Coordinates of C-alpha atoms in Angstrom, one line a residue:
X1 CA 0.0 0.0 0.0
X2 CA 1.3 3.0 -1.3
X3 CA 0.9 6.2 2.0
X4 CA 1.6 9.6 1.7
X5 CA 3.5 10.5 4.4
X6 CA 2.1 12.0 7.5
X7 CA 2.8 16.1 8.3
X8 CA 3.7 15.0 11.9
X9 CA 7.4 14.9 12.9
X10 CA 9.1 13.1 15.6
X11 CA 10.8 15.4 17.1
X12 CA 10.2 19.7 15.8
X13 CA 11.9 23.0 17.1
X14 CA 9.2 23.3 19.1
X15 CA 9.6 20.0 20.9
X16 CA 13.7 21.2 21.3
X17 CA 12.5 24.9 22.5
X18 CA 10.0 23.2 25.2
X19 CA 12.8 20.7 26.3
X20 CA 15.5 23.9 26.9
X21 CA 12.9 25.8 28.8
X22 CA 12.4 22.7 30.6
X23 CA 15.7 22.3 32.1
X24 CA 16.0 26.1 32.5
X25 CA 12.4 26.0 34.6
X26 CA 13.8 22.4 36.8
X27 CA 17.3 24.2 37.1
X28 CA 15.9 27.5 38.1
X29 CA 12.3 28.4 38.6
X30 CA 10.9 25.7 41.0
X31 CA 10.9 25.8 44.4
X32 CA 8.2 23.8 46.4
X33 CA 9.2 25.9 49.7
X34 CA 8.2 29.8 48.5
X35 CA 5.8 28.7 45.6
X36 CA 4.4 25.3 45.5
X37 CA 1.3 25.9 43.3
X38 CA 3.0 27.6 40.2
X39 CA 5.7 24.6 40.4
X40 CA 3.2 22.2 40.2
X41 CA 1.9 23.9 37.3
X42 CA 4.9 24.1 35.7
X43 CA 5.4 20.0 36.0
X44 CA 2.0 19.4 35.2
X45 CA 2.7 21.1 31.9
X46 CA 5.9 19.7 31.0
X47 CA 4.3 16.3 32.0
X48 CA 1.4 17.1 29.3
X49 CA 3.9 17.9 26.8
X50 CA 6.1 15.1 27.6
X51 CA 3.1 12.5 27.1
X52 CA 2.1 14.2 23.8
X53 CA 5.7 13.8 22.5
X54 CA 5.5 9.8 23.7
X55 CA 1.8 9.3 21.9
X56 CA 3.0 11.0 18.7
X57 CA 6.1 8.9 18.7
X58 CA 3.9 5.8 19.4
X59 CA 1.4 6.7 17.1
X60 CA 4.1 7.3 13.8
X61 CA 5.8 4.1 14.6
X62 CA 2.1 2.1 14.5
X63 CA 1.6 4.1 11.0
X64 CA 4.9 3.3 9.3
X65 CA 4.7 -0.5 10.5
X66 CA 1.3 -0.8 8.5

């Protein structure tokens, strides 16, 4: 079966810009002593991103395999 390939990539600048400010936010911005709540946000976020990057991964390798 001949597929046209998908417009999805792997891995895009923007995954590379949210992985910097990641390490930048864990290095630097949270602190569970003065601000609990906004560092909670932050990993919830990053967690979000980080299980979209996994499903799209998973979800390109299912579609090339077919």
């Amino acid at each position: 079966m001949n597929r046209s390939p998908l417009p999805v990539k792997r891995w895009g600048v923007l995954d590379t810009i949210n992985l910097c400010l990641m390490i930048f936010v864990c290095l630097f911005v949270v602190d569970f002593q003065h601000n609990p709540l906004i560092s909670w946000l932050v990993i919830a976020a990053f967690g979000i991103w980080a299980l979209t990057v996994l499903a799209r991964n998973i979800y390109l390798s299912k579609y090339h395999k077919q």
